XYZ file of C-alpha atoms in Angstrom:
486
model
C -0.871 -51.417 -89.271
C 1.544 -48.387 -88.453
C -0.986 -46.915 -86.249
C -1.636 -50.151 -84.236
C 2.090 -50.499 -83.868
C 2.409 -46.944 -82.326
C -0.538 -47.588 -80.181
C 1.003 -50.792 -78.796
C 4.474 -49.342 -78.191
C 2.912 -46.368 -76.306
C 0.770 -48.507 -74.076
C 3.883 -50.594 -73.254
C 6.078 -47.462 -72.449
C 3.493 -45.714 -70.370
C 2.898 -48.942 -68.221
C 6.618 -49.199 -67.917
C 6.895 -45.686 -66.626
C 3.816 -45.824 -64.507
C 5.161 -49.043 -62.905
C 8.560 -47.160 -62.285
C 6.550 -44.236 -60.715
C 4.303 -46.251 -58.380
C 1.091 -45.716 -60.545
C -1.601 -48.127 -61.720
C -2.034 -49.257 -57.949
C 1.278 -51.451 -58.198
C 2.612 -50.245 -54.874
C 1.751 -52.175 -51.593
C -0.293 -50.015 -49.302
C -1.728 -50.715 -45.768
C -5.118 -49.471 -44.578
C -7.159 -48.860 -41.742
C -10.600 -49.472 -40.738
C -13.160 -48.299 -38.260
C -14.334 -51.030 -35.621
C -18.126 -51.769 -35.515
C -18.805 -53.787 -32.261
C -21.515 -56.250 -32.802
C -21.083 -59.185 -34.874
C -18.109 -61.073 -36.588
C -16.440 -59.798 -39.871
C -17.605 -60.689 -43.223
C -14.755 -61.771 -45.417
C -14.575 -60.917 -48.892
C -12.732 -63.901 -49.985
C -9.190 -64.161 -51.730
C -9.668 -62.932 -55.172
C -10.795 -59.353 -55.095
C -7.746 -57.415 -53.894
C -9.500 -56.388 -50.681
C -9.530 -58.526 -47.550
C -12.448 -57.543 -45.873
C -16.041 -56.164 -46.814
C -17.511 -53.103 -45.100
C -20.836 -54.917 -44.889
C -23.650 -55.042 -42.572
C -23.636 -54.329 -38.856
C -20.453 -55.900 -38.243
C -17.178 -55.644 -36.412
C -14.444 -55.657 -39.046
C -10.625 -55.484 -38.833
C -8.707 -54.649 -41.810
C -5.348 -56.038 -42.658
C -2.693 -54.432 -44.737
C -3.102 -56.506 -47.956
C -1.660 -55.568 -51.379
C -3.458 -55.561 -54.548
C -2.956 -59.052 -56.320
C -0.234 -59.079 -58.839
C 1.996 -61.607 -60.778
C 5.472 -61.865 -59.353
C 6.870 -62.401 -62.840
C 5.038 -59.493 -64.158
C 7.230 -57.135 -61.944
C 10.498 -58.461 -63.649
C 12.158 -56.731 -66.400
C 11.586 -59.149 -69.400
C 14.475 -58.371 -71.759
C 17.128 -60.692 -72.927
C 19.877 -59.874 -70.696
C 17.497 -60.929 -67.660
C 15.645 -63.850 -69.112
C 17.695 -66.339 -67.173
C 16.515 -64.892 -63.947
C 13.125 -65.911 -64.476
C 11.818 -68.824 -62.211
C 9.862 -71.644 -63.698
C 6.175 -71.962 -62.211
C 5.059 -75.194 -61.005
C 2.248 -76.233 -63.578
C 0.901 -78.557 -61.150
C 0.279 -76.011 -58.314
C -0.501 -72.707 -59.576
C -0.474 -70.656 -62.572
C 1.327 -67.247 -62.651
C -0.832 -65.145 -64.643
C -0.928 -61.464 -65.055
C -2.734 -60.117 -62.026
C -1.504 -62.847 -59.570
C -1.061 -66.488 -59.079
C -4.076 -68.626 -59.313
C -4.192 -71.974 -57.653
C -5.054 -75.012 -59.627
C -7.629 -77.834 -58.600
C -8.822 -81.147 -59.899
C -12.361 -80.558 -58.777
C -14.808 -79.000 -61.333
C -16.678 -76.641 -59.379
C -18.747 -73.413 -60.446
C -18.835 -70.302 -58.329
C -22.524 -69.998 -56.876
C -24.776 -67.317 -58.632
C -25.642 -66.421 -54.965
C -24.985 -66.748 -51.381
C -27.163 -68.840 -49.025
C -27.888 -65.832 -47.080
C -28.509 -62.177 -48.093
C -26.163 -59.385 -47.148
C -27.435 -57.729 -43.855
C -28.436 -54.279 -43.664
C -26.856 -51.799 -41.299
C -29.161 -50.377 -38.756
C -28.771 -47.903 -35.478
C -32.549 -47.084 -34.763
C -35.328 -49.483 -34.812
C -38.614 -48.731 -36.258
C -39.837 -46.970 -33.174
C -36.802 -44.526 -32.800
C -34.903 -46.545 -30.251
C -31.082 -47.338 -30.535
C -30.511 -50.888 -31.043
C -28.507 -52.178 -28.277
C -25.620 -53.103 -28.323
C -24.835 -50.165 -31.095
C -21.403 -48.593 -31.254
C -22.392 -45.719 -33.575
C -21.165 -42.274 -33.754
C -22.915 -39.984 -31.494
C -24.737 -36.996 -33.107
C -24.921 -33.897 -30.897
C -27.917 -31.840 -30.607
C -26.907 -28.926 -32.849
C -26.478 -31.430 -35.853
C -29.363 -33.489 -34.944
C -31.479 -30.598 -34.894
C -30.445 -29.464 -38.176
C -30.722 -32.730 -39.716
C -34.334 -32.965 -38.619
C -35.209 -29.374 -39.527
C -33.726 -29.911 -42.931
C -35.763 -33.421 -43.486
C -38.906 -31.616 -42.533
C -37.978 -28.883 -44.955
C -37.339 -31.230 -47.828
C -40.673 -33.031 -46.996
C -42.574 -29.906 -47.077
C -40.791 -28.596 -50.035
C -41.786 -31.440 -52.021
C -45.344 -31.346 -51.366
C -45.652 -27.700 -52.077
C -43.795 -27.728 -55.394
C -45.705 -31.002 -56.224
C -48.938 -29.015 -56.009
C -47.526 -25.950 -57.855
C -46.863 -28.307 -60.765
C -50.268 -29.763 -60.545
C -51.560 -26.129 -60.665
C -49.679 -25.495 -63.908
C -47.231 -22.906 -62.282
C -44.173 -25.011 -63.256
C -43.679 -27.606 -66.028
C -42.190 -30.682 -64.146
C -41.208 -31.880 -60.439
C -39.949 -34.813 -58.836
C -40.010 -35.760 -55.171
C -37.814 -37.416 -52.749
C -40.784 -38.561 -50.462
C -39.572 -41.549 -48.198
C -35.857 -40.733 -49.010
C -35.395 -37.676 -46.560
C -33.053 -39.465 -44.394
C -30.667 -40.642 -47.140
C -30.740 -37.194 -48.491
C -29.927 -35.035 -45.554
C -27.837 -37.751 -43.391
C -25.367 -38.406 -46.291
C -25.248 -34.665 -46.839
C -24.450 -34.132 -42.912
C -21.793 -36.757 -43.043
C -19.901 -35.090 -45.799
C -17.979 -31.774 -45.655
C -18.347 -28.591 -47.836
C -14.955 -29.456 -49.718
C -16.646 -32.819 -50.814
C -17.694 -32.670 -54.505
C -21.273 -34.018 -55.310
C -22.229 -35.367 -58.449
C -26.001 -36.086 -58.031
C -28.572 -38.105 -60.163
C -31.941 -35.831 -59.686
C -33.538 -37.211 -56.158
C -30.666 -35.490 -54.094
C -32.003 -31.924 -53.240
C -31.345 -32.588 -49.580
C -27.883 -32.376 -50.102
C -27.834 -28.881 -51.534
C -30.546 -27.769 -48.787
C -28.124 -29.038 -46.074
C -25.091 -26.905 -47.843
C -27.074 -23.692 -47.761
C -28.968 -23.400 -51.210
C -31.962 -21.591 -50.057
C -35.805 -22.093 -50.656
C -35.613 -19.313 -53.086
C -32.806 -20.718 -55.025
C -34.833 -23.863 -55.508
C -37.951 -21.836 -56.511
C -35.774 -19.682 -59.129
C -34.746 -23.040 -60.759
C -37.922 -24.741 -61.034
C -39.660 -21.384 -62.201
C -36.700 -20.731 -64.665
C -36.100 -17.057 -64.028
C -33.265 -14.602 -64.364
C -32.235 -15.670 -60.775
C -31.770 -19.287 -61.679
C -28.152 -20.046 -61.548
C -28.349 -22.238 -64.635
C -30.125 -19.212 -66.514
C -33.286 -21.486 -67.222
C -31.782 -23.585 -69.534
C -32.388 -26.806 -67.924
C -35.563 -28.622 -66.720
C -37.204 -27.951 -63.395
C -35.164 -29.804 -60.533
C -31.899 -29.901 -62.458
C -30.135 -27.961 -59.758
C -26.579 -26.713 -60.080
C -24.484 -24.729 -57.650
C -20.583 -24.295 -58.142
C -20.403 -22.500 -54.528
C -21.745 -25.408 -53.011
C -19.628 -27.934 -55.092
C -22.815 -29.558 -56.495
C -22.494 -30.669 -60.130
C -25.278 -29.804 -62.634
C -28.136 -32.667 -62.491
C -28.258 -34.313 -65.993
C -31.461 -36.139 -67.267
C -29.507 -39.202 -68.891
C -29.505 -42.044 -66.319
C -25.982 -42.845 -64.698
C -23.703 -40.627 -66.923
C -22.480 -38.821 -63.826
C -20.936 -42.096 -62.410
C -17.945 -42.232 -64.744
C -17.757 -38.527 -64.486
C -17.298 -38.710 -60.827
C -14.498 -41.123 -61.005
C -12.708 -38.591 -63.126
C -13.407 -36.001 -60.704
C -12.127 -37.990 -57.754
C -9.158 -39.193 -59.529
C -8.299 -35.339 -60.017
C -8.533 -34.766 -56.301
C -6.139 -37.716 -55.769
C -3.729 -36.373 -58.229
C -3.988 -32.952 -56.496
C -3.459 -34.442 -53.002
C -6.809 -33.057 -51.922
C -8.146 -34.156 -48.282
C -11.464 -34.485 -49.738
C -13.676 -36.923 -51.523
C -16.345 -37.267 -54.409
C -19.920 -38.595 -53.468
C -21.956 -39.717 -56.530
C -25.741 -40.823 -56.286
C -27.779 -43.322 -58.476
C -30.896 -45.321 -58.181
C -31.161 -48.926 -58.496
C -32.414 -48.468 -62.147
C -29.056 -46.645 -63.063
C -27.008 -49.870 -61.922
C -28.575 -51.413 -65.078
C -26.668 -48.640 -67.440
C -23.224 -49.713 -68.638
C -21.964 -46.507 -67.102
C -22.540 -47.940 -63.398
C -20.109 -50.896 -64.325
C -17.567 -48.764 -66.102
C -17.445 -46.396 -63.231
C -17.081 -49.065 -60.716
C -14.237 -50.890 -62.578
C -12.761 -47.457 -63.247
C -12.830 -46.160 -59.589
C -11.362 -49.452 -58.452
C -8.470 -49.791 -60.674
C -7.607 -46.110 -60.097
C -8.196 -46.070 -56.215
C -10.163 -43.059 -56.641
C -11.559 -41.447 -53.353
C -15.156 -41.816 -54.253
C -18.343 -42.869 -52.583
C -21.103 -44.503 -54.722
C -24.302 -43.723 -52.878
C -26.992 -46.158 -54.599
C -30.542 -45.641 -53.751
C -32.386 -48.890 -54.024
C -36.021 -47.853 -53.651
C -37.675 -50.619 -55.026
C -38.707 -49.215 -58.365
C -36.936 -47.851 -61.448
C -40.099 -45.948 -62.580
C -42.587 -48.927 -63.063
C -39.843 -51.688 -63.144
C -39.493 -53.648 -59.845
C -36.023 -54.559 -58.818
C -36.799 -58.311 -59.110
C -36.981 -57.507 -62.882
C -33.825 -55.609 -62.941
C -31.371 -58.212 -61.345
C -31.074 -61.470 -60.177
C -28.255 -60.938 -57.590
C -28.874 -59.713 -53.869
C -29.269 -56.282 -54.555
C -26.311 -53.587 -55.363
C -23.967 -54.166 -52.525
C -22.694 -57.741 -54.078
C -21.511 -55.949 -57.106
C -18.972 -53.888 -55.433
C -17.140 -56.919 -54.341
C -17.072 -58.127 -58.094
C -15.100 -55.149 -58.888
C -13.028 -55.098 -55.735
C -14.759 -52.379 -53.926
C -15.694 -52.214 -50.311
C -19.172 -51.963 -49.635
C -21.985 -51.563 -47.128
C -25.762 -52.124 -47.485
C -27.441 -49.638 -45.015
C -31.221 -48.862 -43.786
C -31.696 -45.784 -45.812
C -34.910 -44.947 -43.742
C -32.440 -44.762 -40.513
C -30.826 -41.241 -40.473
C -28.430 -42.415 -38.076
C -27.196 -45.499 -39.652
C -26.783 -43.516 -42.846
C -24.658 -40.792 -41.274
C -22.424 -43.354 -39.722
C -21.974 -45.274 -42.711
C -21.344 -42.398 -45.067
C -18.986 -40.662 -42.547
C -16.846 -44.041 -42.233
C -16.861 -44.419 -45.940
C -15.713 -40.792 -46.425
C -12.966 -41.406 -43.917
C -11.682 -44.554 -45.745
C -12.000 -43.076 -49.159
C -9.707 -40.305 -48.154
C -7.208 -41.864 -45.739
C -7.136 -45.007 -47.797
C -7.489 -43.550 -51.164
C -10.213 -46.033 -52.392
C -13.677 -46.137 -53.622
C -16.649 -47.280 -51.284
C -20.186 -48.433 -52.424
C -23.139 -47.826 -50.008
C -26.659 -49.404 -51.007
C -29.265 -47.689 -49.110
C -32.597 -49.349 -48.844
C -35.001 -46.796 -48.991
C -38.511 -46.988 -50.485
C -39.932 -44.264 -52.812
C -43.110 -43.024 -51.436
C -43.797 -40.522 -54.108
C -44.672 -40.974 -57.753
C -41.411 -41.344 -59.901
C -42.116 -37.769 -61.072
C -45.047 -35.536 -62.051
C -45.346 -37.545 -65.128
C -45.975 -41.007 -63.458
C -48.919 -42.542 -61.697
C -47.306 -45.249 -59.381
C -50.607 -46.612 -58.325
C -50.997 -48.358 -61.835
C -48.031 -50.523 -61.053
C -47.915 -51.112 -57.338
C -50.748 -51.345 -54.643
C -51.819 -48.405 -52.570
C -51.604 -50.634 -49.343
C -47.820 -50.823 -49.934
C -47.360 -47.194 -50.579
C -49.157 -46.395 -47.382
C -47.182 -48.742 -45.215
C -43.883 -47.139 -46.233
C -45.461 -43.748 -45.861
C -46.732 -44.170 -42.306
C -45.249 -47.203 -40.666
C -41.538 -46.795 -42.178
C -41.676 -42.970 -42.278
C -37.973 -41.734 -42.005
C -38.822 -38.206 -40.678
C -41.050 -39.676 -38.013
C -38.479 -42.056 -36.873
C -35.739 -39.858 -36.464
C -38.017 -37.278 -34.657
C -38.910 -39.809 -32.141
C -35.057 -40.195 -31.356
C -34.756 -36.308 -31.318
C -37.653 -36.152 -28.748
C -36.301 -38.921 -26.550
C -33.036 -36.940 -26.319
C -35.214 -33.966 -24.936
C -34.530 -31.869 -27.844
C -37.680 -31.328 -29.424
C -41.464 -30.791 -28.605
C -44.621 -30.419 -30.299
C -44.725 -26.589 -29.984
C -41.405 -26.343 -31.921
C -42.805 -29.012 -34.564
C -45.883 -26.517 -35.056
C -43.594 -23.576 -35.352
C -41.190 -25.161 -37.613
C -43.736 -26.436 -40.128
C -45.617 -22.988 -40.009
C -42.469 -21.021 -40.697
C -41.261 -23.371 -43.618
C -44.719 -23.285 -45.228
C -44.714 -19.523 -45.252
C -41.245 -19.210 -46.564
C -42.349 -21.696 -49.468
C -45.202 -19.652 -50.420
C -43.246 -16.428 -50.488
C -40.359 -18.099 -52.430
C -42.845 -19.227 -54.975
C -44.585 -15.933 -55.425
C -41.068 -14.135 -55.471
C -40.156 -16.583 -58.328
C -43.271 -16.167 -60.322
C -42.550 -12.278 -60.234
C -39.052 -12.409 -61.493
C -38.386 -11.831 -65.106
C -37.517 -14.702 -67.368
C -34.030 -14.620 -68.998
C -34.084 -13.276 -72.622
C -33.925 -15.690 -75.513
C -30.330 -14.716 -76.509
C -29.122 -16.386 -73.139
C -29.833 -19.698 -74.997
C -27.039 -19.245 -77.167
C -24.593 -17.141 -75.060
C -21.872 -18.032 -72.866
C -20.420 -21.096 -74.527
C -18.207 -19.287 -77.257
C -16.432 -15.808 -77.128
C -17.545 -15.697 -80.840
C -20.655 -17.693 -81.526
C -20.077 -20.076 -84.493
C -22.200 -19.960 -87.809
C -24.375 -22.858 -86.742
C -25.308 -21.433 -83.486
C -26.092 -18.210 -85.251
C -28.074 -20.110 -87.707
C -30.155 -21.771 -84.975
C -30.963 -18.431 -82.931
C -32.022 -16.806 -86.558
C -34.316 -19.894 -87.252
C -35.841 -19.854 -83.722
C -36.627 -15.965 -83.961
C -38.232 -16.388 -87.347
C -40.369 -19.177 -85.891
C -41.523 -17.233 -83.059
C -42.508 -14.254 -85.436
C -44.622 -17.077 -87.446
C -46.003 -18.577 -84.447
C -45.997 -16.634 -81.408
C -48.962 -18.399 -79.845
C -46.582 -21.386 -79.267
C -44.131 -19.452 -77.324
C -44.609 -18.027 -73.763
C -45.429 -14.464 -73.747
C -43.271 -13.885 -70.885
C -39.903 -14.564 -72.237
C -38.172 -11.339 -73.701
C -37.306 -11.906 -77.336
C-alpha cells in the first residue's frame, strides 16, 4: 500500500513538472509540409492529433494544429482555484482528459474499413517512365548512378552468397531479391548522421554507407576481421562507424529500441533522425504497437519503414491482418503515414527524404509502408515454392523487377549503356569472389572471445560456462569446428 502511494505521488509530481517545463507534448506547435502536386489532400479526421496524412500521391497542406487536450486539465486543481472551473455543458460535449468529445444522439459504429484502399505513391511506371504530372525531387547523375550501381551490387551479392551457403561454405544466408530499391533508395535519402536500427533484410543501407564487400564476407564467414567477433549468425551485421545498430534475430525488438534512440536525439537537440525497418510480419508483434504509441506520445524524430512484401515467411498478409495493410495503423496512433511503391526507387527516395525532413524539423514520427514483393525465399532455411506459385514469383522477378525499372530510367537520361552494365557486373563478380576467398583464409577468432569484452573481471557464472565448454570440446572434439583456436 505504501509503495502504491509513493508511485502515484511520484507520477503526479512528474506530470506537474513536465507540464510546467513543456514536456509530454503539451505545448502547441506549428508544422510545415512539402507540397505534392497531383491530387487533393487526404484528411486524417479530427481525433488523431494530426490534421492531414502524408498519404499517397497527393498535394497536402499541413495547418498548425495542437495536440488535442482537455482545457480543464490545464488548470491547477487545488481548493483555492476550484471556483474558477467552468461547468461543461453535458448536452453538447464531454470535457474528458485528452480533449473535448462531442455528444451525438445517433448510435453509429466506426467502420472497420474505408470504402477505398489508401493509394500508393509512385514516380516511375513499370517501364521506367516518369508519370506525368509528377512533382518529384530530381535525382542528379552522380546519385542516380551510385543508386543503380549499389542495387546491382546488392543483387549480385545475394546471388553469390546464397550459392556459397548452398555449397556449405557459410551456415546461413538471407537475400533481399526484389527489395533492392527499398534498400538503396531509403539509404540514399538519409544522411550519414541518421541512425539505423535494421531488421535483417537491409544490408543495402550498409552498402550505401560504405560497408565493403569484404566486410560483408568477413561477417558471414565469422572470422577475425568480423566487427562482431563472429558472435552472431551470418547476415547479422553491425557497424558503429556507419551508425548501423546490430541486427537481432527476435522479430520487432528493434522498434521500441529505435524510439528510445530517437528520443535521445531529440533531447540532445541533434539535427538527425532514426530510421528503423521491419517486415509486415513484425507488425503482428506487440513491440510494433508499443513502439508506434511510444513514438507518437514522445514526438520522436523517427521513420518507421515497413516492408510489406506479401509474406511473413509462409504466412500471407491476408492471414495477418484484416485492415488495409500497415499504413492505416499509423493513423490509429496519431502518426503521419504514406504508402509507397517499394519497387520504384525514385518514389522511395522522395518519400523517405520528405519523411526525414518532417521528422527532424517538426520533431515527429513518420510511418512509411513500402509495397515490395519478396522474390527470394525467406532464407536459406525456407522453400517458398511450397506455399506460393512459381508463376507469381516469376512475374515479380521479371515484370516488376525494381533494378530493371530504375535502369530504364537511368538509360533514358543518357547516363548508362550496355557496355557499362557489362563492365560493372564483371567487376562486382570478381570483387565478390575475391572477398569470399579472403574471408575463408582469414583465421577464426579464439574461443576465449566468446566470453570477453563484457566485464572487466568475468563473473563466476561466465568462468564456469567457459570451463564446461572447454571440457566438452576435449571430450567430443569431432562435434566442434577444427579451425577455431581453442
